[in-house]
PDB file of C-alpha atoms in Angstrom:
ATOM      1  CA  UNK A  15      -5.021 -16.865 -41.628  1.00  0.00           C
ATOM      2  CA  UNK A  16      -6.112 -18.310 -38.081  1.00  0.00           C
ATOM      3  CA  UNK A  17      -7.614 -21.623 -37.588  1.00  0.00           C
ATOM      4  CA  UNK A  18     -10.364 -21.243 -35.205  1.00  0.00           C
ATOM      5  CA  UNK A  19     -13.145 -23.224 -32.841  1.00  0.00           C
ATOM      6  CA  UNK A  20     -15.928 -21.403 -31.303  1.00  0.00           C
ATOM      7  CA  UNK A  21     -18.113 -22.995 -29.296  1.00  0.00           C
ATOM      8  CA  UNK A  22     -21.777 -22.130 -29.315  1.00  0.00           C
ATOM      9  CA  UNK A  23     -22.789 -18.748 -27.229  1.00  0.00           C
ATOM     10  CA  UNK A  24     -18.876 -18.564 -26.888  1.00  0.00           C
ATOM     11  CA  UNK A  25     -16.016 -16.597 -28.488  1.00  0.00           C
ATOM     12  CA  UNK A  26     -13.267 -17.794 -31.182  1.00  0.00           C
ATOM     13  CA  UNK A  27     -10.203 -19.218 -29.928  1.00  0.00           C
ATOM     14  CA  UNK A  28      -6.984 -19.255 -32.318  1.00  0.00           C
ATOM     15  CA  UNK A  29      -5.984 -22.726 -32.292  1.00  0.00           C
ATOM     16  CA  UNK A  30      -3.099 -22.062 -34.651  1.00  0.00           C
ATOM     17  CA  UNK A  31      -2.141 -18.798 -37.026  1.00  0.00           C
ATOM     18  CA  UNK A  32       0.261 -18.233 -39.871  1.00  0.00           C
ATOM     19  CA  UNK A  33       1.977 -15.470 -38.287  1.00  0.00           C
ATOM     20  CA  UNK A  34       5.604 -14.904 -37.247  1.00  0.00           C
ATOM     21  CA  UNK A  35       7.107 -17.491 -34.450  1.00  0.00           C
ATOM     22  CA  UNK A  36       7.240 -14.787 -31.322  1.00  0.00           C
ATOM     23  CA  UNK A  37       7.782 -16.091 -27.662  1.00  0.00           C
ATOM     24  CA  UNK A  38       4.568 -15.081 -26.002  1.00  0.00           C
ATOM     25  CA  UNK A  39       3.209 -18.261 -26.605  1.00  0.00           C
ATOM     26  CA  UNK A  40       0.651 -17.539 -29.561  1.00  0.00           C
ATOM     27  CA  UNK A  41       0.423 -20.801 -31.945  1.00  0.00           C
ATOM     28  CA  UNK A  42       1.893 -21.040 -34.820  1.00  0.00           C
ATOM     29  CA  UNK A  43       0.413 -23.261 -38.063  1.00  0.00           C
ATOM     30  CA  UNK A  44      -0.894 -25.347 -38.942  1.00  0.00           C
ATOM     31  CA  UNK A  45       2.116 -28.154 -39.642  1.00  0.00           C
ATOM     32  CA  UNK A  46       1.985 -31.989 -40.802  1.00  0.00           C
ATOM     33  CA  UNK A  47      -1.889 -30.668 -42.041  1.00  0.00           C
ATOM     34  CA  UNK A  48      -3.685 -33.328 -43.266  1.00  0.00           C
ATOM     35  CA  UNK A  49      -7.277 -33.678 -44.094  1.00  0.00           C
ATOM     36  CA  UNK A  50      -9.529 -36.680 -44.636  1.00  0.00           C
ATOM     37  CA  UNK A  51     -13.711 -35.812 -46.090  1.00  0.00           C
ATOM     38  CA  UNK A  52     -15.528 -38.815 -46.217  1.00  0.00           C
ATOM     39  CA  UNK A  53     -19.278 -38.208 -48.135  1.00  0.00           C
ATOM     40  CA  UNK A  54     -21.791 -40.322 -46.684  1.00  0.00           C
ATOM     41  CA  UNK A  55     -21.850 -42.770 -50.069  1.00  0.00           C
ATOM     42  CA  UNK A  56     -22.652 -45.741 -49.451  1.00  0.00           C
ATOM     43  CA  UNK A  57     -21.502 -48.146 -52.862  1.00  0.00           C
ATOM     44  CA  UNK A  58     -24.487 -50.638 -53.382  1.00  0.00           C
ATOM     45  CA  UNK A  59     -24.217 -53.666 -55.592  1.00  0.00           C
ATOM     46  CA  UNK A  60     -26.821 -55.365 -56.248  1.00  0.00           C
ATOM     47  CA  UNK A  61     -27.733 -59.507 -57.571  1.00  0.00           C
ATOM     48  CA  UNK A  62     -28.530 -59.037 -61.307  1.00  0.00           C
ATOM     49  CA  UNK A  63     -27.725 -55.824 -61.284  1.00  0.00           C
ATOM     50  CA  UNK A  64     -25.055 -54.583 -64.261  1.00  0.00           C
ATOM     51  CA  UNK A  65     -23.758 -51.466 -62.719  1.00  0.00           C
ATOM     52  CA  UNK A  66     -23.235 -50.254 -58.568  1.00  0.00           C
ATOM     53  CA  UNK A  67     -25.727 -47.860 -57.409  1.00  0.00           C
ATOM     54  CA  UNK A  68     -24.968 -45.178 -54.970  1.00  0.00           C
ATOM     55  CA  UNK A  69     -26.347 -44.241 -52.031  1.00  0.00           C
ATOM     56  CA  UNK A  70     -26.601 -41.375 -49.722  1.00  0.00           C
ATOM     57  CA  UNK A  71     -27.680 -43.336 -46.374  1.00  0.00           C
ATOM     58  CA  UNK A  72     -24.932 -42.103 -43.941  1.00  0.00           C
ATOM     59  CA  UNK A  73     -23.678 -38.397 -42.401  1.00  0.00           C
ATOM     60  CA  UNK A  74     -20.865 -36.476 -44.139  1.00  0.00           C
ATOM     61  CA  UNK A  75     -18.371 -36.943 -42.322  1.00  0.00           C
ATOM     62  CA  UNK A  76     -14.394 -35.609 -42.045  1.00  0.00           C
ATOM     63  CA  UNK A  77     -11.257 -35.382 -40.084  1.00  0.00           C
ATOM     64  CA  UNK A  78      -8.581 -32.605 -40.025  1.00  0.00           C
ATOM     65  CA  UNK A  79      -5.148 -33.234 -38.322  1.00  0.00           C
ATOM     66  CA  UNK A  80      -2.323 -30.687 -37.892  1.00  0.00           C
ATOM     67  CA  UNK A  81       0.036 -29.155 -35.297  1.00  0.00           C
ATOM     68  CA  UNK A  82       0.438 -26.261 -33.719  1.00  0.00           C
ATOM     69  CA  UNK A  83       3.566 -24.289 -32.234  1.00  0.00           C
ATOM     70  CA  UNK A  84       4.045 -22.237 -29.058  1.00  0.00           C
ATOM     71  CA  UNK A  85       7.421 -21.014 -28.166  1.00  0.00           C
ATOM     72  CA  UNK A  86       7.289 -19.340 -24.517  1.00  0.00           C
ATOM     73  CA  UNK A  87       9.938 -17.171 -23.133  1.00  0.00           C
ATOM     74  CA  UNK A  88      10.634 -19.412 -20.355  1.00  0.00           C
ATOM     75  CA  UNK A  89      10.147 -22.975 -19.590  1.00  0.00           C
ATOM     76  CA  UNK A  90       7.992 -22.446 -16.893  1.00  0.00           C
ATOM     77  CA  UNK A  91       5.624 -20.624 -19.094  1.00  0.00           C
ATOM     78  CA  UNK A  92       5.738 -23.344 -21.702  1.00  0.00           C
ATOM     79  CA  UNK A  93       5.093 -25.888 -19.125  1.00  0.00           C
ATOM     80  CA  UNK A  94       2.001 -24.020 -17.764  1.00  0.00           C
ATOM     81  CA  UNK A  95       0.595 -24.267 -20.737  1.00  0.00           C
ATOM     82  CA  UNK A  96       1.357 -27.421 -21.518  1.00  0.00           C
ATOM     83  CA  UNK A  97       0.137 -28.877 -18.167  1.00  0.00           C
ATOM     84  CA  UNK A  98      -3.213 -27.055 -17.545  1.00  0.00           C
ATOM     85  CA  UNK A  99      -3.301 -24.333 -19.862  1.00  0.00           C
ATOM     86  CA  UNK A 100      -4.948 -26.081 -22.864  1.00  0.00           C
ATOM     87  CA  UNK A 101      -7.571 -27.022 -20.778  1.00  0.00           C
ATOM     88  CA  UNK A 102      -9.593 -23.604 -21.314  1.00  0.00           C
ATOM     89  CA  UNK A 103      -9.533 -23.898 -25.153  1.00  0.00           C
ATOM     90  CA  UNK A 104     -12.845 -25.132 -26.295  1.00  0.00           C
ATOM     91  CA  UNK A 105     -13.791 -29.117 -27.572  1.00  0.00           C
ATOM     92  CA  UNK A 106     -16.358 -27.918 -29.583  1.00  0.00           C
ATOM     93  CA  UNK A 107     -17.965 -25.247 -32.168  1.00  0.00           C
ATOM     94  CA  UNK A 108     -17.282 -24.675 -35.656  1.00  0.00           C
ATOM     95  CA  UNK A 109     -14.030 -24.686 -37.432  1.00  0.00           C
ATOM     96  CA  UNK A 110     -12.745 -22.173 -39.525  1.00  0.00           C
ATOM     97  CA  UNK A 111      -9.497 -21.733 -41.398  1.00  0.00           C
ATOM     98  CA  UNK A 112     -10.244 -17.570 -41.615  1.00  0.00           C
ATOM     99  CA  UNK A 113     -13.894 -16.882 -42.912  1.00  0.00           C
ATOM    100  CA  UNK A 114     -13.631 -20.219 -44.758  1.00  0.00           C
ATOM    101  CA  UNK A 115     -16.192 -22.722 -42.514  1.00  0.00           C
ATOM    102  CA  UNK A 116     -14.922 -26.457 -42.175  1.00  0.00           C
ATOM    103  CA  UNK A 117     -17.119 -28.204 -40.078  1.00  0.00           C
ATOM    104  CA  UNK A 118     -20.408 -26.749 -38.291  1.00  0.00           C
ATOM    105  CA  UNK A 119     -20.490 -29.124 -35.911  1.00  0.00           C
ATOM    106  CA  UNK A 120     -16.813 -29.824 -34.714  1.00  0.00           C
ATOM    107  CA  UNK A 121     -14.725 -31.583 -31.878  1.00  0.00           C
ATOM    108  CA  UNK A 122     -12.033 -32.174 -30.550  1.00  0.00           C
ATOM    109  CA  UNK A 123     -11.464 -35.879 -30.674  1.00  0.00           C
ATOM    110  CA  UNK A 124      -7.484 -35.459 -29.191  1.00  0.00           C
ATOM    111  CA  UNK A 125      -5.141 -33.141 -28.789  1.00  0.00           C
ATOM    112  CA  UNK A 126      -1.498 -34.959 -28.184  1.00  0.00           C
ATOM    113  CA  UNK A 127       1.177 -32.168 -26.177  1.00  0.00           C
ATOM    114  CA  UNK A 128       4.815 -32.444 -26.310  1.00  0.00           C
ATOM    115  CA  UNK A 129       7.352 -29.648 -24.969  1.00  0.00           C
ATOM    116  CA  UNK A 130      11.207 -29.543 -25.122  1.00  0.00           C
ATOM    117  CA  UNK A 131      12.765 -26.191 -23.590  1.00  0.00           C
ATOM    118  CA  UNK A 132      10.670 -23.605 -24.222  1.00  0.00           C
ATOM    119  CA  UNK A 133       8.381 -24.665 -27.191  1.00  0.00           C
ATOM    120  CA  UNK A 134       5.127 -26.831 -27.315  1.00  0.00           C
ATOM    121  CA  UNK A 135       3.790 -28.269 -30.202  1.00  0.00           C
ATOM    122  CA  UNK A 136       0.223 -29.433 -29.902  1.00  0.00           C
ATOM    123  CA  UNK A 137      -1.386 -32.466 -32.209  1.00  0.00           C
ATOM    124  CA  UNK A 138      -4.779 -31.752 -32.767  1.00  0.00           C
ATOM    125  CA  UNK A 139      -7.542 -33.881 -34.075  1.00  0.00           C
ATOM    126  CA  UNK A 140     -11.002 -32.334 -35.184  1.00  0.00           C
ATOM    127  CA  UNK A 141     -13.362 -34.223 -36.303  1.00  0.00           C
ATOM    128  CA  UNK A 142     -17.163 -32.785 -38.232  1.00  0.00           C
TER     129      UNK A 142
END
């Protein structure tokens, strides 16, 4: 399944897919996938009180890291990418891992790039 973000009005970009590695540059993932949900509970305690009392006073909130993989034929290509071609993908939409929605109201709070030869692996953090 592709992991996707697609900006409002705009159309889905793959920022990683669990398809074969190929050397055309299409990302590969997601790896080192990690995600973090915090609900917007706030834990009261209060003076006299016996028990803690829950809340709901803040926003849902959650933050999904992984990395993605693009091999390139050449190192030129890999480089392109890796210098300026990133910069078209979107900051902003909603995530989804296939039809499965994430977050609604996603960005792109980094996105850390490292290339050796001809692959790039891309760090991405979304947060929602």
């Amino acid at each position: 399944m592709d992991l996707t973000l697609t900006p409002s009005g705009g159309s889905a970009t793959t920022l990683c897919s669990d398809a074969a590695r190929s050397v055309d540059g299409a990302p590969v993932g997601p790896g080192n996938l990690s995600f973090v949900e915090a609900p917007g509970v706030e834990v009261r305690e209060y003076v006299g009180a016996d028990r803690i009392l829950p809340e709901n006073v803040r926003c849902n909130h959650g933050t999904i890291t992984f990395q993605a993989t693009r091999v390139y034929a050449t190192a030129a290509l890999a480089a392109a990418y890796a210098l300026a071609g990133h910069l078209s993908e979107p900051v902003e939409g909603v995530l989804k891992y296939g039809t499965t929605e994430i977050f609604a109201h996603a960005c792109v709070t980094s996105r850390r790039i490292g290339m050796v030869g001809c692959t790039v692996v891309v760090n991405y953090t979304i947060e929602g």
